[in-house]
PDB file of C-alpha atoms in Angstrom:
ATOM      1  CA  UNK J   1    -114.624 -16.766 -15.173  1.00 46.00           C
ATOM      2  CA  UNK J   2    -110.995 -16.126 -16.925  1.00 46.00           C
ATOM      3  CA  UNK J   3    -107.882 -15.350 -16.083  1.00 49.00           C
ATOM      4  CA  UNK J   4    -107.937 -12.136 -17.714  1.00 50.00           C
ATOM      5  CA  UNK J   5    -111.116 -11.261 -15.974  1.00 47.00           C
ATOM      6  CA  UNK J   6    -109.934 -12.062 -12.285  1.00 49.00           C
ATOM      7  CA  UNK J   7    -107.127 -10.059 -13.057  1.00 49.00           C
ATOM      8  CA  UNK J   8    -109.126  -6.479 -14.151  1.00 51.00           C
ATOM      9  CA  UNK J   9    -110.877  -7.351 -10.933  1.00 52.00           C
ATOM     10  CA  UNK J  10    -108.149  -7.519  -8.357  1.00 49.00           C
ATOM     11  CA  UNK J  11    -106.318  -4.472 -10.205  1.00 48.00           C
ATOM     12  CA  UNK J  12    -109.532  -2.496  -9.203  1.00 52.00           C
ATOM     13  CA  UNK J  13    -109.426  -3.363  -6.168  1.00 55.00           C
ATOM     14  CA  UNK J  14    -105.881  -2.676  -5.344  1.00 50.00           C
ATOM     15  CA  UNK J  15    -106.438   1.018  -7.076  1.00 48.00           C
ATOM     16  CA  UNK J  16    -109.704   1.533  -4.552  1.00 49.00           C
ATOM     17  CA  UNK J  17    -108.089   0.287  -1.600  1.00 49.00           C
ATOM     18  CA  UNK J  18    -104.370   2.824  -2.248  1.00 47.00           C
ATOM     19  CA  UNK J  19    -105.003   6.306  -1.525  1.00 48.00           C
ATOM     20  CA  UNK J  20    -104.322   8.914  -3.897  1.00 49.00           C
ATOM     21  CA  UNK J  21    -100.993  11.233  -2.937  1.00 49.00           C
ATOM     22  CA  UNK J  22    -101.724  15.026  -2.898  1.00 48.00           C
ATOM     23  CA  UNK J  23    -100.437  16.636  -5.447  1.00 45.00           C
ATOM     24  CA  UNK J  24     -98.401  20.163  -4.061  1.00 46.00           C
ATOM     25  CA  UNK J  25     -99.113  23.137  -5.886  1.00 47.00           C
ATOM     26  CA  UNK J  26     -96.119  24.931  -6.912  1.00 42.00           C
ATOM     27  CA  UNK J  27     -96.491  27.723  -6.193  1.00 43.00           C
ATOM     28  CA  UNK J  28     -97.629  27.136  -2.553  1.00 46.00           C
ATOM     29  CA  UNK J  29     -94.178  24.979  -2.242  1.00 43.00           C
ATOM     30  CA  UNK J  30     -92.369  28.196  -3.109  1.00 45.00           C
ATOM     31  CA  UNK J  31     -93.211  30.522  -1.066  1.00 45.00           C
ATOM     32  CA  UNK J  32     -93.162  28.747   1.620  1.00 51.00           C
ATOM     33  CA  UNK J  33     -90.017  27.879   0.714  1.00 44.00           C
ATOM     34  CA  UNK J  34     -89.364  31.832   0.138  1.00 45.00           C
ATOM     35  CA  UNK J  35     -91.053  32.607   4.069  1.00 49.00           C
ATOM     36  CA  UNK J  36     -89.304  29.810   5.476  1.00 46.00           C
ATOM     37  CA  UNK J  37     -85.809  31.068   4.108  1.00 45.00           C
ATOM     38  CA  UNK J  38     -86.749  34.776   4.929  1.00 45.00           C
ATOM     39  CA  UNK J  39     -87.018  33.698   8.493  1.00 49.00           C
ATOM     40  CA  UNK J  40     -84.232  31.876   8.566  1.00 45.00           C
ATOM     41  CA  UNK J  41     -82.128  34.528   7.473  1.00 44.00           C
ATOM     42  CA  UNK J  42     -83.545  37.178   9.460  1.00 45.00           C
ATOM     43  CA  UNK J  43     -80.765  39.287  11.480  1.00 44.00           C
ATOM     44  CA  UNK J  44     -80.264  38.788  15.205  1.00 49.00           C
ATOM     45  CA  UNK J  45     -79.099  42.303  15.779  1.00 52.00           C
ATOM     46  CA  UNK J  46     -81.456  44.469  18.199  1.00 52.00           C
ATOM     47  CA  UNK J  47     -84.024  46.705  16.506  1.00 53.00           C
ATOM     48  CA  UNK J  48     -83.190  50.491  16.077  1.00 55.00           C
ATOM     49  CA  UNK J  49     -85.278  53.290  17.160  1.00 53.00           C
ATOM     50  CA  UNK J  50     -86.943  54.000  13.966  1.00 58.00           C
ATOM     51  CA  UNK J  51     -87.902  50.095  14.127  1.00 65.00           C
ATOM     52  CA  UNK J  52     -89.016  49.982  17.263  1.00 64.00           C
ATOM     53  CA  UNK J  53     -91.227  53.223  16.458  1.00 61.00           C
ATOM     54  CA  UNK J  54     -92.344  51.751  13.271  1.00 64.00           C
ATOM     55  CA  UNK J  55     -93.763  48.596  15.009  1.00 68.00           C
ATOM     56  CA  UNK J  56     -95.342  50.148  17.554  1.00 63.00           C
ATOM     57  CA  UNK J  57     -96.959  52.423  14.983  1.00 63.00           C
ATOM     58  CA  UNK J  58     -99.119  49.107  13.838  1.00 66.00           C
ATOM     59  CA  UNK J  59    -100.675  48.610  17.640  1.00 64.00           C
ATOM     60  CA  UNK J  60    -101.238  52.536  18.389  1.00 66.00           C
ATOM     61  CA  UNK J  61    -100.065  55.926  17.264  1.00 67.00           C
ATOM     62  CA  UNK J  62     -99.311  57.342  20.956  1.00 71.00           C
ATOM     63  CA  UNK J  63     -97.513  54.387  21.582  1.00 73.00           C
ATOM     64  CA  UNK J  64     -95.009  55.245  18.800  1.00 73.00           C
ATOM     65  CA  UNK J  65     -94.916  58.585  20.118  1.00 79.00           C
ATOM     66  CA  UNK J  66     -93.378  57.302  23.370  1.00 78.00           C
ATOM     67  CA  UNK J  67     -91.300  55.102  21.998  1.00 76.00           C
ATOM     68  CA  UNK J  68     -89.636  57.563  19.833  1.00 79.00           C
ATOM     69  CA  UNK J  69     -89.227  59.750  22.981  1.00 83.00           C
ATOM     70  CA  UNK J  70     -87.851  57.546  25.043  1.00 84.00           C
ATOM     71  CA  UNK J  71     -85.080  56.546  22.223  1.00 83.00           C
ATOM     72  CA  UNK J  72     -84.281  60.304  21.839  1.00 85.00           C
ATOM     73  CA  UNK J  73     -83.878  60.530  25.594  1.00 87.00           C
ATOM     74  CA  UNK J  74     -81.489  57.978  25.610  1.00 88.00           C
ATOM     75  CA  UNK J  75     -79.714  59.173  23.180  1.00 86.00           C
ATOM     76  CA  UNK J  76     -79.373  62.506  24.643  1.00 89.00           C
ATOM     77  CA  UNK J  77     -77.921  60.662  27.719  1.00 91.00           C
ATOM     78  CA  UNK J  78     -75.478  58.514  26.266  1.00 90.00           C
ATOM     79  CA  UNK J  79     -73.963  61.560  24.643  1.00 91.00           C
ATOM     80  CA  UNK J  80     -74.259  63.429  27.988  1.00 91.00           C
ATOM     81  CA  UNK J  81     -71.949  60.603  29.591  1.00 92.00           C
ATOM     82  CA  UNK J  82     -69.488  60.621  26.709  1.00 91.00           C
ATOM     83  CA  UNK J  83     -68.964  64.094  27.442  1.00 90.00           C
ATOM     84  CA  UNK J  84     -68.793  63.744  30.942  1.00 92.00           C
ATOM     85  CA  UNK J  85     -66.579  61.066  30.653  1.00 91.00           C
ATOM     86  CA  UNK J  86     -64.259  63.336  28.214  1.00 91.00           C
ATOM     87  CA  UNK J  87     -64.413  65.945  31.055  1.00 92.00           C
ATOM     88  CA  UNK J  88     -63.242  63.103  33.765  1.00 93.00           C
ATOM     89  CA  UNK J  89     -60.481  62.377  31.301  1.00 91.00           C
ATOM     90  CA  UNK J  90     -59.274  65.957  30.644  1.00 91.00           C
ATOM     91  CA  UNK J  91     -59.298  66.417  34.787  1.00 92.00           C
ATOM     92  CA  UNK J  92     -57.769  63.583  34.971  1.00 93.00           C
ATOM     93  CA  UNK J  93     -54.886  64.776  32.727  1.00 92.00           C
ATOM     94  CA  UNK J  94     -55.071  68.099  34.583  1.00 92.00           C
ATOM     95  CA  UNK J  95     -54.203  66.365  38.057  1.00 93.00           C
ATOM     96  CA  UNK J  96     -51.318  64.484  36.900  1.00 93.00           C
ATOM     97  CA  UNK J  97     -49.699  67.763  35.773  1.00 93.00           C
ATOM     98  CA  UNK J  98     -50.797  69.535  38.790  1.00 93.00           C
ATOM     99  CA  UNK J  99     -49.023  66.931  40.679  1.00 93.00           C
ATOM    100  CA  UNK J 100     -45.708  66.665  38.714  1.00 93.00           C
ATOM    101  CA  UNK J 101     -45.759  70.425  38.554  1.00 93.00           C
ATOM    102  CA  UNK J 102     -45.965  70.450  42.482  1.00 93.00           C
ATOM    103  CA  UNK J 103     -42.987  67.979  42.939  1.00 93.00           C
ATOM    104  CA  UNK J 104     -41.208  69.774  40.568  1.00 94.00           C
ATOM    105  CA  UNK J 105     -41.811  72.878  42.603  1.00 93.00           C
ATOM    106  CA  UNK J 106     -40.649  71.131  45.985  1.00 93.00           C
ATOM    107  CA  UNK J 107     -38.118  69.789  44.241  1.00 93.00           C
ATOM    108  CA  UNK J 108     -36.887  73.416  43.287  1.00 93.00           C
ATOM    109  CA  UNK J 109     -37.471  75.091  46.464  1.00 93.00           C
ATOM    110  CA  UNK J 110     -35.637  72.010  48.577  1.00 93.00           C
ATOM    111  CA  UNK J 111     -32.804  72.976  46.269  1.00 93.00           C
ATOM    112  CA  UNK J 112     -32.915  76.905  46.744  1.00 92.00           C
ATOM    113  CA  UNK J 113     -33.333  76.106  50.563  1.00 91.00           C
ATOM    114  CA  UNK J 114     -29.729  73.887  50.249  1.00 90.00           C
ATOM    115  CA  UNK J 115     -28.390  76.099  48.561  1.00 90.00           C
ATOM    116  CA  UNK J 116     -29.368  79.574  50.798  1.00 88.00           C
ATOM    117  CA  UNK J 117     -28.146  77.536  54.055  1.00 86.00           C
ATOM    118  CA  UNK J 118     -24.825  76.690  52.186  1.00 87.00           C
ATOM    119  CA  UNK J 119     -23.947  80.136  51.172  1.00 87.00           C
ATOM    120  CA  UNK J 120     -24.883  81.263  54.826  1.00 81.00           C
ATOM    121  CA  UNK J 121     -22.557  78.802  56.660  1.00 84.00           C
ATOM    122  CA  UNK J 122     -20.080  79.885  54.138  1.00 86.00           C
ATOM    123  CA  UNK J 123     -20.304  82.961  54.800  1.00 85.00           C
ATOM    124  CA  UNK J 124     -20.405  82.064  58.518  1.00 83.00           C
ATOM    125  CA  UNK J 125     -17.138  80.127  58.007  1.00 85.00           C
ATOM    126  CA  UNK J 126     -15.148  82.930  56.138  1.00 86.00           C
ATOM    127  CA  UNK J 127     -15.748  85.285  59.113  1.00 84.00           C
ATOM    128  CA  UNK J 128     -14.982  83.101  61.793  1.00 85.00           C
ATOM    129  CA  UNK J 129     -11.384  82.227  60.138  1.00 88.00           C
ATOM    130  CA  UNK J 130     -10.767  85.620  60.338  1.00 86.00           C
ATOM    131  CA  UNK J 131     -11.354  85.582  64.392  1.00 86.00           C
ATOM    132  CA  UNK J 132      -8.978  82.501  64.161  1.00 86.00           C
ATOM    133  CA  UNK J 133      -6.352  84.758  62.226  1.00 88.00           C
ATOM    134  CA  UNK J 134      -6.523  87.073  65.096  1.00 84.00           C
ATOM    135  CA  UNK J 135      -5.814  84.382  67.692  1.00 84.00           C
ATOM    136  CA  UNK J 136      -3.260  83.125  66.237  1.00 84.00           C
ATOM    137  CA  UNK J 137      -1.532  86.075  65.532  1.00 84.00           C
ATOM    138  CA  UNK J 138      -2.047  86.696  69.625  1.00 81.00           C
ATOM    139  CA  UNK J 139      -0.183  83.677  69.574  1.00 79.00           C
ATOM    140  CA  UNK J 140       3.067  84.590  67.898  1.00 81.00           C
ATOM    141  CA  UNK J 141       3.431  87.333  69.770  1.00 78.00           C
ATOM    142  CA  UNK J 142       7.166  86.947  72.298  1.00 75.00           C
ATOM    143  CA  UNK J 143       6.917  84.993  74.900  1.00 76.00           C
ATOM    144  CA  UNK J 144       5.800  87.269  78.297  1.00 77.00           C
ATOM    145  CA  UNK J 145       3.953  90.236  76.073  1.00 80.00           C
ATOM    146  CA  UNK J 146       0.550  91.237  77.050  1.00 84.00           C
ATOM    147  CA  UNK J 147      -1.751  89.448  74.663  1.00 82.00           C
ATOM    148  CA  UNK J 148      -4.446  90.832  76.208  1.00 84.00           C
ATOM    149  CA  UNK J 149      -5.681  93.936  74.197  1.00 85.00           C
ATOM    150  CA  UNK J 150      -5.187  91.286  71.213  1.00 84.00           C
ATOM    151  CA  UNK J 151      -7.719  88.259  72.543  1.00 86.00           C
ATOM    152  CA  UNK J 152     -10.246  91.291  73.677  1.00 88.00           C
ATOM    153  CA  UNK J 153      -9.825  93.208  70.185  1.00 87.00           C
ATOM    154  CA  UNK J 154     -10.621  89.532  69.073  1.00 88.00           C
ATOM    155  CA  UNK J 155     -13.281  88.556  71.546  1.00 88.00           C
ATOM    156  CA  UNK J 156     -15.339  92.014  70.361  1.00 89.00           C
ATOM    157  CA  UNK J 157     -14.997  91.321  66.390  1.00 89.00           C
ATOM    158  CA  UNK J 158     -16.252  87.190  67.567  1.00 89.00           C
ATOM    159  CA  UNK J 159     -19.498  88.896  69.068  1.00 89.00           C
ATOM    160  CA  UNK J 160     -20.176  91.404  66.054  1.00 89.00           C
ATOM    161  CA  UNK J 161     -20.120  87.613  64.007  1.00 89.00           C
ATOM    162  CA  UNK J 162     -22.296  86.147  66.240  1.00 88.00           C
ATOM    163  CA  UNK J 163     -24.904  89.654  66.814  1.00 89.00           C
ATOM    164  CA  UNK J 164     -25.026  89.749  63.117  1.00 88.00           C
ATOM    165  CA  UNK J 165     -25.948  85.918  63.250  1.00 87.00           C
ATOM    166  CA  UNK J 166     -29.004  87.279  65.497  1.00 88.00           C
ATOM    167  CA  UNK J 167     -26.926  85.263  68.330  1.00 90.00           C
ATOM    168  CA  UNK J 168     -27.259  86.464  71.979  1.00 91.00           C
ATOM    169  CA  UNK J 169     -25.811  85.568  74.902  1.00 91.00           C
ATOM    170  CA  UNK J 170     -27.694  84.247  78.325  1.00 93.00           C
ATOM    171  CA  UNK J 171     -26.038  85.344  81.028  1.00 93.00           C
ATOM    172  CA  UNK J 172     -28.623  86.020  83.974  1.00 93.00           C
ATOM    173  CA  UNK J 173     -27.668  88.478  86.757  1.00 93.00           C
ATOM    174  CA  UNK J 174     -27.427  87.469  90.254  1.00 92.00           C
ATOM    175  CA  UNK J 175     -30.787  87.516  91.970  1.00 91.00           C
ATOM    176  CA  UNK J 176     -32.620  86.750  88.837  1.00 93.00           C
ATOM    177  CA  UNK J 177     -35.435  84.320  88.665  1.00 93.00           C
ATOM    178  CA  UNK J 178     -34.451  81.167  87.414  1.00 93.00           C
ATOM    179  CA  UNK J 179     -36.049  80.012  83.973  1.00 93.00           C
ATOM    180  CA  UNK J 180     -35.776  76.501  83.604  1.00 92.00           C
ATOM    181  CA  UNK J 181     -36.268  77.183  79.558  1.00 93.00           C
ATOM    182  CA  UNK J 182     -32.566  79.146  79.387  1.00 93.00           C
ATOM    183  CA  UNK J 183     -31.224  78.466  82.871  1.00 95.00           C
ATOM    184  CA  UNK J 184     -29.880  74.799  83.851  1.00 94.00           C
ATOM    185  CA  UNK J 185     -29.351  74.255  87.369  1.00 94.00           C
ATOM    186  CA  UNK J 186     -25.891  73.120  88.552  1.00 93.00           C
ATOM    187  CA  UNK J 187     -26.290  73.624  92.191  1.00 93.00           C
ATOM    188  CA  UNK J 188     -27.353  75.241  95.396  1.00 92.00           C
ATOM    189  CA  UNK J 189     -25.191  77.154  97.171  1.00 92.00           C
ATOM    190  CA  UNK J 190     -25.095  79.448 100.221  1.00 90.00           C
ATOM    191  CA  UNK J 191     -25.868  83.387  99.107  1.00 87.00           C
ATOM    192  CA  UNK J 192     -27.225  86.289 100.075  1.00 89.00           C
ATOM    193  CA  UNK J 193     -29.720  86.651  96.861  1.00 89.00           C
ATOM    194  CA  UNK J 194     -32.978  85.132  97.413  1.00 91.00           C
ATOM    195  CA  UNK J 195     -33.588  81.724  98.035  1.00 91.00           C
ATOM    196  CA  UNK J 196     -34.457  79.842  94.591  1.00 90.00           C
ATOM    197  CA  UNK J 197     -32.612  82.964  92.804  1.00 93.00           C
ATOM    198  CA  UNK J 198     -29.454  82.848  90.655  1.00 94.00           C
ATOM    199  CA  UNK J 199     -26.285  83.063  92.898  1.00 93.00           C
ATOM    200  CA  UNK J 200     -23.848  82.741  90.128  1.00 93.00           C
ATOM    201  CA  UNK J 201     -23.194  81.988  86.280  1.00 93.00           C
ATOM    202  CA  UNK J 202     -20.900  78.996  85.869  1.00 91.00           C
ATOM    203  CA  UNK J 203     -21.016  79.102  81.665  1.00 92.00           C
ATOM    204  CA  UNK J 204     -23.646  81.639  79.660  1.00 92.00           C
ATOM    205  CA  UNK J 205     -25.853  80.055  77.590  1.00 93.00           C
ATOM    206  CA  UNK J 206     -26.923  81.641  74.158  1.00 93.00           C
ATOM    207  CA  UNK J 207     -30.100  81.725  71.742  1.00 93.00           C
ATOM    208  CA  UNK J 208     -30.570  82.232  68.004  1.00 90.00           C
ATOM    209  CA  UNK J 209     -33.549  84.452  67.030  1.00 84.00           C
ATOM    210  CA  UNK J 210     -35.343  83.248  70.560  1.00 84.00           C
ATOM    211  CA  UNK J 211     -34.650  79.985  70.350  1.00 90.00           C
ATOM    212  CA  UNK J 212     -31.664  78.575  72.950  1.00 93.00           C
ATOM    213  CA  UNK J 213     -28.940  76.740  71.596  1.00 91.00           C
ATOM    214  CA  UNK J 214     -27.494  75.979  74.592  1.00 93.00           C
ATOM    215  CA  UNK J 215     -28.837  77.116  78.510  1.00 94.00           C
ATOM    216  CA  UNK J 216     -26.765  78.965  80.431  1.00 93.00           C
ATOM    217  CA  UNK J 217     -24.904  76.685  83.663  1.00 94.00           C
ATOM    218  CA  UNK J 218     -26.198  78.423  86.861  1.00 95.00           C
ATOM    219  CA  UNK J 219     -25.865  77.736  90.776  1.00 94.00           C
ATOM    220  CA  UNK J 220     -29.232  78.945  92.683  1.00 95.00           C
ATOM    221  CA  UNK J 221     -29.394  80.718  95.997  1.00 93.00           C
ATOM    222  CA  UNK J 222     -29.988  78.642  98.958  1.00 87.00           C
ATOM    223  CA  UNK J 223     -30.398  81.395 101.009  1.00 73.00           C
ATOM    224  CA  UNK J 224     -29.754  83.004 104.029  1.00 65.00           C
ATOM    225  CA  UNK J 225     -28.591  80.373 106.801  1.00 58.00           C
TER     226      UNK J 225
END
């Protein structure tokens, strides 16, 4: 046998022994290539109503039908809680100028109140200067003239100041109950008026529309010995 002939042979066998490669269609390669790219682009982003609707459209009609009610619903709430959170918002709003309006408002009336009790003690001043006038005009009188009729004159226009000041005097009679809320108890003495009874007034007391301003200094009865 030749060379040439040994050769032919082993090239045969060599060809029978390699397997042939497929051969990819074209066509097939692209659109695969097309799917796979398509999928790989796809968007991440949630599906909307009308998708959601759509898809479950392909598995059954009713289906859709729920699904497309239940999106509506929601978004019939979530426009519900925007305008209730609008209203919370707008009350919110209102409150804060409902407050600053009220502290304006005490602020206001604090300052009428001021200025009501300041024009009152003035007022209360410039009348009692004018009892002062008086006394001190008692006081220039000569020396040994009866300055009497002038400290009563003045004594009578200092009450008028202090009835018109809704001022009263407490001066309890002798033989009156003693009140501990206007009467303040110097001491006991010996008297004829009933024991636990007012005896005497050491220094009247005096009240302002009911209320005391200062209790009257009183000794109490002991009684009869």
């Amino acid at each position: 046998m030749t060379d040439d002939a040994t050769d032919e042979s082993a090239a045969e066998r060599q060809t029978e022994e390699t397997p042939e490669e497929p051969v990819e269609d074209a066509s097939t390669a692209g659109a695969e290539a097309t799917e796979s790219g398509e999928r790989g682009g796809e968007s991440e982003e949630a599906p909307t109503s009308e998708g959601l609707a759509g898809r479950a459209a392909e598995y059954d009609d009713d289906l859709a039908a729920d699904v497309a009610a239940l999106q509506t619903r929601a978004d019939e709430l979530e426009a519900e809680l925007a305008e209730k959170d609008d209203r919370v918002e707008e009350l919110e709003a209102g409150l804060r100028r409902t407050q600053a309006d009220f502290q304006n408002y005490k602020k206001r009336a604090k300052k009428k109140q001021d200025d009501i009790r300041d024009r009152a003690t003035e007022e209360l001043v410039s009348r009692l200067v004018g009892v002062r006038d008086n006394l001190l005009r008692a006081l220039d009188q000569e020396e040994g003239a009866d300055i009497r009729p002038g400290v009563e004159s003045t004594l009578k226009e200092f009450d008028r100041v202090l009835d018109d000041e809704n001022v009263e005097p407490i001066e309890p009679d002798p033989g009156e109950a003693v009140d501990p809320q206007r009467h303040e108890v110097m001491m006991r003495v010996d008297s004829d008026h009933p024991e636990g009874t007012v005896a005497d007034v050491y220094q009247p007391g005096y009240e302002m529309a009911e209320k005391v301003i200062r209790a009257a200094q009183v000794t109490v009865s002991k009684g009869d010995e």
